[in-house]
CSV table of C-alpha atoms in Angstrom, one decimal:
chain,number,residue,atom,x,y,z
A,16,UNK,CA,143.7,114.4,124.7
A,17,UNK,CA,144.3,115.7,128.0
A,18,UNK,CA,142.2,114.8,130.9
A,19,UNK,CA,140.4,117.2,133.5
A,20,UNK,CA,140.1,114.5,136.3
A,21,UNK,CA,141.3,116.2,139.5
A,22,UNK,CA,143.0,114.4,142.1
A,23,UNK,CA,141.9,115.5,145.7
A,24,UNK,CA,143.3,114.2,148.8
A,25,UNK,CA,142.3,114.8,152.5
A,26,UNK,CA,145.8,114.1,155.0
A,27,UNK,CA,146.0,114.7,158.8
A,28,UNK,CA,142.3,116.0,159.4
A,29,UNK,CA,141.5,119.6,158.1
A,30,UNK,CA,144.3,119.7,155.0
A,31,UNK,CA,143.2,118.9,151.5
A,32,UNK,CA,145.7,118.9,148.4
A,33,UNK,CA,144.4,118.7,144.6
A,34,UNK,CA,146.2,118.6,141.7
A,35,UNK,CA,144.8,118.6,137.7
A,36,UNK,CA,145.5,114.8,136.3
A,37,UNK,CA,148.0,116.4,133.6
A,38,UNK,CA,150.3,117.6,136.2
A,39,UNK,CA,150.9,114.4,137.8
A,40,UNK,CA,154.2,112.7,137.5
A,41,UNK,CA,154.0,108.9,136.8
A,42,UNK,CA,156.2,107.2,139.6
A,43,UNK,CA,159.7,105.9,139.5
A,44,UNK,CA,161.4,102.8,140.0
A,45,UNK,CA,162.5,103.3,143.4
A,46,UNK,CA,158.3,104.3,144.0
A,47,UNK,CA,157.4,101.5,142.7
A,48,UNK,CA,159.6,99.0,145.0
A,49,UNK,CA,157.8,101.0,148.0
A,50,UNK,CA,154.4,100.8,146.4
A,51,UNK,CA,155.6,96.4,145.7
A,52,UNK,CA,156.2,96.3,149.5
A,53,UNK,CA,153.7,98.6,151.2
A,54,UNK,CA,156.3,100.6,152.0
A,55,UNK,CA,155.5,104.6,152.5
A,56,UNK,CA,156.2,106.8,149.1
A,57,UNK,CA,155.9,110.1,147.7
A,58,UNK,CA,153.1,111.4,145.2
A,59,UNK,CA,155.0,114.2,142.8
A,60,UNK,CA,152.9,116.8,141.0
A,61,UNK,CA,152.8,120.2,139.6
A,62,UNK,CA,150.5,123.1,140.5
A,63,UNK,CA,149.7,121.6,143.6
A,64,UNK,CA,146.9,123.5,145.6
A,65,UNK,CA,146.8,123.3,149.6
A,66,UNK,CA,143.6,124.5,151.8
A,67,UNK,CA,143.4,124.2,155.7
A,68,UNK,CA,141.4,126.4,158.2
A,69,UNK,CA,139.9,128.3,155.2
A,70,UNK,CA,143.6,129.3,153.9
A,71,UNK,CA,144.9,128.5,150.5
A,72,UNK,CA,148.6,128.0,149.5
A,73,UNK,CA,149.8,127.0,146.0
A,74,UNK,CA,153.3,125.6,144.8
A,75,UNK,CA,154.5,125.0,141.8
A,76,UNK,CA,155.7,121.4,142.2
A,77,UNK,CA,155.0,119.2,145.2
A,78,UNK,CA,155.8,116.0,147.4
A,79,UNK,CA,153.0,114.3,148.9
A,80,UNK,CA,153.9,111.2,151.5
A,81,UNK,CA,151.4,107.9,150.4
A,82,UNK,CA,151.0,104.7,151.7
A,83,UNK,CA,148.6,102.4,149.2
A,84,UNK,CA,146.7,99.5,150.2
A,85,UNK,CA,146.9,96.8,147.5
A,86,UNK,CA,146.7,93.0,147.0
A,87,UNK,CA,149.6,91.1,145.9
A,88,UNK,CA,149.8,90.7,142.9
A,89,UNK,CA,147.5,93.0,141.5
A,90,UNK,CA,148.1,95.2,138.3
A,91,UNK,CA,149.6,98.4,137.8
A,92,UNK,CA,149.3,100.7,135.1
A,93,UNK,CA,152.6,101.5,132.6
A,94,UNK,CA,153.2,104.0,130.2
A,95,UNK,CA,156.5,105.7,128.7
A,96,UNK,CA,156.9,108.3,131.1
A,97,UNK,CA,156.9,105.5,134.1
A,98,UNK,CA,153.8,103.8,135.7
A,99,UNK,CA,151.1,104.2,138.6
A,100,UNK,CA,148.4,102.2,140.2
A,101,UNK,CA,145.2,102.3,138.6
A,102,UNK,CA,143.3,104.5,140.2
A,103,UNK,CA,145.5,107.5,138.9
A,104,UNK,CA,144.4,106.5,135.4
A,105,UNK,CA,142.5,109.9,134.0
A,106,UNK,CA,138.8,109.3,132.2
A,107,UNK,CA,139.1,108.9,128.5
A,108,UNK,CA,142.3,106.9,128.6
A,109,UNK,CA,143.0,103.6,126.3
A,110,UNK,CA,143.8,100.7,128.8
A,111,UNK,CA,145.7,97.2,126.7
A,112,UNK,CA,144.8,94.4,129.1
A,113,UNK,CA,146.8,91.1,129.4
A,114,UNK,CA,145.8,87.8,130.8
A,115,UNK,CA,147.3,88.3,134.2
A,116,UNK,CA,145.5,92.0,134.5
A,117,UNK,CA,142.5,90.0,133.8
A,118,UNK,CA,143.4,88.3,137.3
A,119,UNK,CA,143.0,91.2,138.9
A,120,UNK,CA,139.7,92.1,138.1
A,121,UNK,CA,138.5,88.5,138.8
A,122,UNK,CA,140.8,89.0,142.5
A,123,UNK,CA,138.4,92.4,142.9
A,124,UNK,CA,135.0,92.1,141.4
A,125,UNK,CA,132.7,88.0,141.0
A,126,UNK,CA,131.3,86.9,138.2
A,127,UNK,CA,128.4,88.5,138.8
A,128,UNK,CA,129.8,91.7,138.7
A,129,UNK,CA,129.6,92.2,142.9
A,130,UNK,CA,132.6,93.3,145.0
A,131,UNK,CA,134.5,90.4,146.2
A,132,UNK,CA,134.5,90.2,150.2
A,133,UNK,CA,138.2,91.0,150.6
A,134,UNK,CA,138.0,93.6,147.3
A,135,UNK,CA,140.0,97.5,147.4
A,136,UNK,CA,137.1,100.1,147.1
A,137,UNK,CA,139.6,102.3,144.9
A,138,UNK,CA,140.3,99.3,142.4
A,139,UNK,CA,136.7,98.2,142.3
A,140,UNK,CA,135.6,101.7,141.1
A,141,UNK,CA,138.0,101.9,138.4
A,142,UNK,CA,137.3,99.0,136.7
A,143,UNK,CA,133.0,99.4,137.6
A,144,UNK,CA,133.0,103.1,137.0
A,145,UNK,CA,136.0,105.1,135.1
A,146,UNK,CA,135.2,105.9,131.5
A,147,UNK,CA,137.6,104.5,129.7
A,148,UNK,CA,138.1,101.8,126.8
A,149,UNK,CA,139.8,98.2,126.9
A,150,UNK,CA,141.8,96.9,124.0
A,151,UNK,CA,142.3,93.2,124.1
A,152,UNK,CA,145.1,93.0,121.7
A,153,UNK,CA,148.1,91.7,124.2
A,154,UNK,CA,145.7,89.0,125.7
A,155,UNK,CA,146.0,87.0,121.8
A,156,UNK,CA,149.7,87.5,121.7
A,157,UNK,CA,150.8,85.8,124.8
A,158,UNK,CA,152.9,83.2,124.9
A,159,UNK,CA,150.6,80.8,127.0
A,160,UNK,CA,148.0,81.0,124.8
A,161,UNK,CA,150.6,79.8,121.8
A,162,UNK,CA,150.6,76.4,122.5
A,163,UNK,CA,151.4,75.0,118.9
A,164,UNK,CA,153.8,78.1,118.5
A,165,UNK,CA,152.3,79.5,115.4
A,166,UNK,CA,150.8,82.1,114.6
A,167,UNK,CA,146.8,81.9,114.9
A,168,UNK,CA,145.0,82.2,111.6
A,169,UNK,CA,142.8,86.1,111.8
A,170,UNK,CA,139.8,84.3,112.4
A,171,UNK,CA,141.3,81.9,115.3
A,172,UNK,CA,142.0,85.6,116.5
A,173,UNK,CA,139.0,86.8,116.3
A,174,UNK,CA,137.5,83.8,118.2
A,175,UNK,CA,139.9,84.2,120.6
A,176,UNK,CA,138.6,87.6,121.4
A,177,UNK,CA,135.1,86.9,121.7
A,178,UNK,CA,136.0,84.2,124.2
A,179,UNK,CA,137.9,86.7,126.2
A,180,UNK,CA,135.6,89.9,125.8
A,181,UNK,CA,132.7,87.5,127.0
A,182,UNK,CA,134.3,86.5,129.9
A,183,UNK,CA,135.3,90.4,130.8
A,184,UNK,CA,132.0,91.3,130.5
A,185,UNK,CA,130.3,89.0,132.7
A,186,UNK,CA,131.9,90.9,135.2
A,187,UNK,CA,132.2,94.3,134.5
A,188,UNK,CA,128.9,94.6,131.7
A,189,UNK,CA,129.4,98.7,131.7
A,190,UNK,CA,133.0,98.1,129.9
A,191,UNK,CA,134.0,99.3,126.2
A,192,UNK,CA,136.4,97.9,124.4
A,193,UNK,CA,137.7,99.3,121.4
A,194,UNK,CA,138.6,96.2,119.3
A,195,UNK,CA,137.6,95.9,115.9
A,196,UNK,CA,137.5,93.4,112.8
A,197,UNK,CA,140.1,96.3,111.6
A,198,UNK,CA,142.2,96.6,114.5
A,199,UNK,CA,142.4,92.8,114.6
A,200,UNK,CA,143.2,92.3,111.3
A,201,UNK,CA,146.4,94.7,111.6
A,202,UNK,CA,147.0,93.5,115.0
A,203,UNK,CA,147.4,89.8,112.3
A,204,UNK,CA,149.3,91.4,110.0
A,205,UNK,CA,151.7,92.9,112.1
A,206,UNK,CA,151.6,89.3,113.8
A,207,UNK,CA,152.6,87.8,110.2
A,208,UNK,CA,155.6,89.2,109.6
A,209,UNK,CA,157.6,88.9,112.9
A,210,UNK,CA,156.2,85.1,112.9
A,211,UNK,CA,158.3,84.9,109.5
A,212,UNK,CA,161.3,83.9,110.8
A,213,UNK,CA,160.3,83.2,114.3
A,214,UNK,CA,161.5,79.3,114.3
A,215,UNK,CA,165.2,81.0,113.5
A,216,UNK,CA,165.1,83.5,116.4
A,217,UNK,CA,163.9,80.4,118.7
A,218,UNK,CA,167.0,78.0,117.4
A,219,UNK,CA,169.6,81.5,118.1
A,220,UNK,CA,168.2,82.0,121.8
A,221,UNK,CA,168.7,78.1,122.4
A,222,UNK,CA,172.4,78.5,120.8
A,223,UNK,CA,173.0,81.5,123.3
A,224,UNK,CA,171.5,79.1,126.5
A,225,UNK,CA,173.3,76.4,125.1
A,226,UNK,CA,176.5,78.0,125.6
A,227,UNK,CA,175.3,79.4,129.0
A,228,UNK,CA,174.9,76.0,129.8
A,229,UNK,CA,178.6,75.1,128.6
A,230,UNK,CA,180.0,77.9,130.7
A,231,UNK,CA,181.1,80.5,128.1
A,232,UNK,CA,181.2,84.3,128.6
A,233,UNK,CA,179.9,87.0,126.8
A,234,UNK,CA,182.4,90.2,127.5
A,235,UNK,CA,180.2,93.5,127.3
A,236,UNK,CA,182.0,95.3,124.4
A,237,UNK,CA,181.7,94.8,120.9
A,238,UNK,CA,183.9,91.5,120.8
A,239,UNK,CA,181.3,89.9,122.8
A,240,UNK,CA,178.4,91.7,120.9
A,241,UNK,CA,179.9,89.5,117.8
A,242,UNK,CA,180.0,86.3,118.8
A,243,UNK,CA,176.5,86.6,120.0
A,244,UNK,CA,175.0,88.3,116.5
A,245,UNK,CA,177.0,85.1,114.7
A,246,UNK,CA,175.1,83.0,116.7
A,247,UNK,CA,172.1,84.6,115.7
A,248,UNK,CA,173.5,84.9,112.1
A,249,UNK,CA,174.1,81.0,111.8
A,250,UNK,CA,170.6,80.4,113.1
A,251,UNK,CA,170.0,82.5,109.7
A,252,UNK,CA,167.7,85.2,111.8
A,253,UNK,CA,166.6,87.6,109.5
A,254,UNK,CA,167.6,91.0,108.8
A,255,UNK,CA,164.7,92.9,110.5
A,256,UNK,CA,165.1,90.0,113.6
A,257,UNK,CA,168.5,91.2,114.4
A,258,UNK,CA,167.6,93.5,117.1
A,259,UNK,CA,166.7,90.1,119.1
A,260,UNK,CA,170.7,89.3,119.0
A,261,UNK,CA,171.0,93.0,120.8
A,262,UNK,CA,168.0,92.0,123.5
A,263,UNK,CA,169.4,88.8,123.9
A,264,UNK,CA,173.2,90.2,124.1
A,265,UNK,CA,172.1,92.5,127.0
A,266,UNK,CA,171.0,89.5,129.0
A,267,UNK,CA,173.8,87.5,129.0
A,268,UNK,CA,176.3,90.3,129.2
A,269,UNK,CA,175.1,92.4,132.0
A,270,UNK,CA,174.6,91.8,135.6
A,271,UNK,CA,173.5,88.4,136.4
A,272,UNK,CA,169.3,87.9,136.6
A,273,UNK,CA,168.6,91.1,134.6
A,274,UNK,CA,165.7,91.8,133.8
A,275,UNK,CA,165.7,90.0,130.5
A,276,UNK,CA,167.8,87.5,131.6
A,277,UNK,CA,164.7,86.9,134.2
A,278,UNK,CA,161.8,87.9,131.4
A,279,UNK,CA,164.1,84.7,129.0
A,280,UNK,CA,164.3,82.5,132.1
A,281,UNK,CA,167.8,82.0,131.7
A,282,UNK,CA,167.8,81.3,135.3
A,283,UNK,CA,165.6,78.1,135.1
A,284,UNK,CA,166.5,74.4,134.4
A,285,UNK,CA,164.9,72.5,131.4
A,286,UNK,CA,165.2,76.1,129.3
A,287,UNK,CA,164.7,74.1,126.3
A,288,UNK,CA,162.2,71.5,127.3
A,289,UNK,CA,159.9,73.7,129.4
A,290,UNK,CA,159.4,76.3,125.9
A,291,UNK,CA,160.9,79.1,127.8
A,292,UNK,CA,162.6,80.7,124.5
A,293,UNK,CA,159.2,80.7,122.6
A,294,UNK,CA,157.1,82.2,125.9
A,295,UNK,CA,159.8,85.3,126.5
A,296,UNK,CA,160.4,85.7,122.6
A,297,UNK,CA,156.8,86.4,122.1
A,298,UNK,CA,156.5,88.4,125.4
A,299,UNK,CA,159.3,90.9,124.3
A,300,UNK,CA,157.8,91.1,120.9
A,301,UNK,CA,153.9,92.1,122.7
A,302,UNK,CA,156.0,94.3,124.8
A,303,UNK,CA,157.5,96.3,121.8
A,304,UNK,CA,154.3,96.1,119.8
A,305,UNK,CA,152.3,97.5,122.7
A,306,UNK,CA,155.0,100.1,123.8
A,307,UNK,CA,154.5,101.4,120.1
A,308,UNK,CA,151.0,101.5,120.4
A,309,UNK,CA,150.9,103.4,123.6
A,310,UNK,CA,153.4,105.7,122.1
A,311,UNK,CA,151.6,106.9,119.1
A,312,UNK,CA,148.3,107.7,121.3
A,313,UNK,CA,150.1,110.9,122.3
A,314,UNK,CA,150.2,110.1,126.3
A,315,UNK,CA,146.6,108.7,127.4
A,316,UNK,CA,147.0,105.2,126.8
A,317,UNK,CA,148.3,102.7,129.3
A,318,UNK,CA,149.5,98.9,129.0
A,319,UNK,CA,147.7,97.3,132.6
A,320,UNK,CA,150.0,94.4,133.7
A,321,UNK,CA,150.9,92.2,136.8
A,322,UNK,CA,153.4,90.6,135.1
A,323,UNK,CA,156.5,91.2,137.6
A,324,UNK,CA,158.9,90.6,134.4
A,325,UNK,CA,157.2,92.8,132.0
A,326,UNK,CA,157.5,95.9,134.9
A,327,UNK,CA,161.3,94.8,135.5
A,328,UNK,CA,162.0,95.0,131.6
A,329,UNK,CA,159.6,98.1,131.7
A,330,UNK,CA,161.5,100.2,134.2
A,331,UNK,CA,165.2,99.1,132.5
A,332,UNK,CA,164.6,100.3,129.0
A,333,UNK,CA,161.9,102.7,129.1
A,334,UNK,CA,164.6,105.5,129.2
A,335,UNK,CA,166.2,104.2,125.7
A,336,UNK,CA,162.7,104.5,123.6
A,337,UNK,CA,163.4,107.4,121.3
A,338,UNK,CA,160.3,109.6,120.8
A,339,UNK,CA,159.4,110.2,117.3
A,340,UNK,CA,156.1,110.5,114.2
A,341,UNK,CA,156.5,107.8,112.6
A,342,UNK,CA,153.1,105.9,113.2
A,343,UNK,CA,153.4,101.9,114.7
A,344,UNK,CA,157.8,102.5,115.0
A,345,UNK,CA,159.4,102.3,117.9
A,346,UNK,CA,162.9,103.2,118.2
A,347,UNK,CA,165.9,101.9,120.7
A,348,UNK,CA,168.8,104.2,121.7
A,349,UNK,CA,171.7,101.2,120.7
A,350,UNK,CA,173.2,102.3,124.0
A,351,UNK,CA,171.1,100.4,126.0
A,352,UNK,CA,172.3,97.3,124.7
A,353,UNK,CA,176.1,98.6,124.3
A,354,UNK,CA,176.7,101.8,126.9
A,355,UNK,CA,180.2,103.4,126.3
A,356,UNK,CA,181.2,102.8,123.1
A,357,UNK,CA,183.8,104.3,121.3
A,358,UNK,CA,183.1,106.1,117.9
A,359,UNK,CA,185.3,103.7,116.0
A,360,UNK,CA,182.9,100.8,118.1
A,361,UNK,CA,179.7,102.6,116.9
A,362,UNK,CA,180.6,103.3,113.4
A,363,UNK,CA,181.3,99.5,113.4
A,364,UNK,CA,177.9,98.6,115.0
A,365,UNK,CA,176.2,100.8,112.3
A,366,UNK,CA,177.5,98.4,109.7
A,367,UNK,CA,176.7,95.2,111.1
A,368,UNK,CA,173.1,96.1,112.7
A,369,UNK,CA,172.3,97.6,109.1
């Protein structure tokens, strides 16, 4: 559903500039380094309308120069065409809220549901008085919230929820959230079956570190791509897990602190001991999950994070989701794992990924 939110600026004085919501473009990833350091950046738009001195000009797609104020830290907003802060989220959207979004509201509004002293007007009224509904669903599947690394029985879920939806509300007591016993119950069953098989995919990410650890390199072409899906193939990671060898091939192949070499935490000591391979296993598989979600709700749905990793991973493969109808599948263009193969290579690849 499209939104008819208009976005209306006032720069230098007598100027205004407003644009319809629909014909805003979601920023990049070279915006969103500026926005990260306070930096100045552009607003893009179509149809943009201009008015000074009582004259009107229109053009058809615009620049705008922006400086935001934010607090470190705080969440922005990501979809599949790219992300923006959260003010620019239209009325009527579906927000997913994780644990470290949550943050932010606490960073902006008190338990009582008052402005905190050092709060951003802009941020405040978003989350006090947008209309717009809150799903809940990432919050259960983080890995911090795992701590016996199994999968939480549907009514553990459910309990989970309440605890969290409880706490929202205290501070913001206007909110909806969309979450029901139905929504949860998929949101378990979907849950189910990637947790089948879950203990293998943890014993082939430990292999891959082990060898990290050991010194060995993984070339980037399909040589390398092999020895890294027989590791995952002697941990006996299932057929439908396989695409975790391709995630975790990208890491160790490409440049050096990628972002899901970062997201696996690769680069940190005590891998094993510290549960690293469970926490980014489970936060790539809410990540896919999520991005599905988003997808299928035709554009006005948006997965609100501060999670520094997540936006990394975000901005890196968001250009390899392949757009299609079937409800709850996402799709991966294999090229983002293996650019530049050779027709002989990807015939090959078609074989062994099944």
């Amino acid at each position: 559903m499209a939104s008819n939110d208009v976005y209306w600026f006032r720069i230098g004085g007598d100027l205004t500039i407003s644009f319809n919501e629909p014909d805003f473009i979601d920023f990049d990833w070279s915006d969103y380094t500026a926005y990260d350091l306070g930096e100045q950046m552009s607003l893009r738009a179509r149809n943009v309308s201009f008015e000074k001195d009582g004259k009107k000009d229109f053009r058809s797609e615009a620049e705008i120069p922006a400086q935001f104020i934010h607090s470190k830290g705080d969440a922005v907003a990501l979809s599949p065409r790219g992300w923006r802060p959260l003010a620019f989220i239209p009325n009527g959207a579906s927000v997913l809220l994780d644990k470290n979004a949550f943050s932010t509201v606490k960073n902006h509004i008190d338990s009582d549901g008052n402005p905190q002293d050092r709060s951003i007007k802009v941020v405040v009224d978003f989350w006090q008085n947008r209309d717009f509904t809150i799903d809940l669903k990432p919050i259960l599947m983080e890995g911090n919230n795992r701590h016996n690394k199994k999968l939480p029985t549907y009514e553990e879920m459910s309990a989970e929820l309440e605890i969290f939806e409880a706490k929202l509300r205290q501070r913001l007591p206007k909110i909806k959230v969309t979450n029901t016993p139905e929504s949860i119950r998929r949101l378990h069953e979907a849950s189910a079956r990637f947790f089948y098989g879950f203990d293998a995919i943890l014993e082939f990410i430990e292999k891959v570190y082990a060898k990290l650890e050991e010194g060995v390199i993984f070339t980037r072409n399909l040589a390398g791509f092999k020895d890294v899906l027989a590791l995952a193939k002697d941990a006996n990671v299932l057929d439908h897990h396989l695409i975790f060898a391709a995630i975790v091939y990208k890491a160790v192949s490409g440049e050096r602190n990628n972002p899901i070499y970062k997201l696996l935490k690769f680069n940190q000591p005590n891998f094993i001991q510290r549960g690293h391979s469970f926490n980014g296993t489970l936060d790539i598989f809410s990540l896919i999950l999520f991005l599905s979600e988003i997808r299928n709700q035709r554009g006005n749905a948006y997965f609100i994070t501060a999670d520094k990793d997540l936006i990394y991973l975000w901005n890196d493969m968001v250009g390899f989701m392949i757009v299609d109808d079937q409800p709850g599948v996402l799709n991966i263009d294999m090229n983002y794992f293996l650019p530049g193969l050779s027709d002989g290579d990807i015939a090959e690849l078609v074989i062994l990924m099944g």
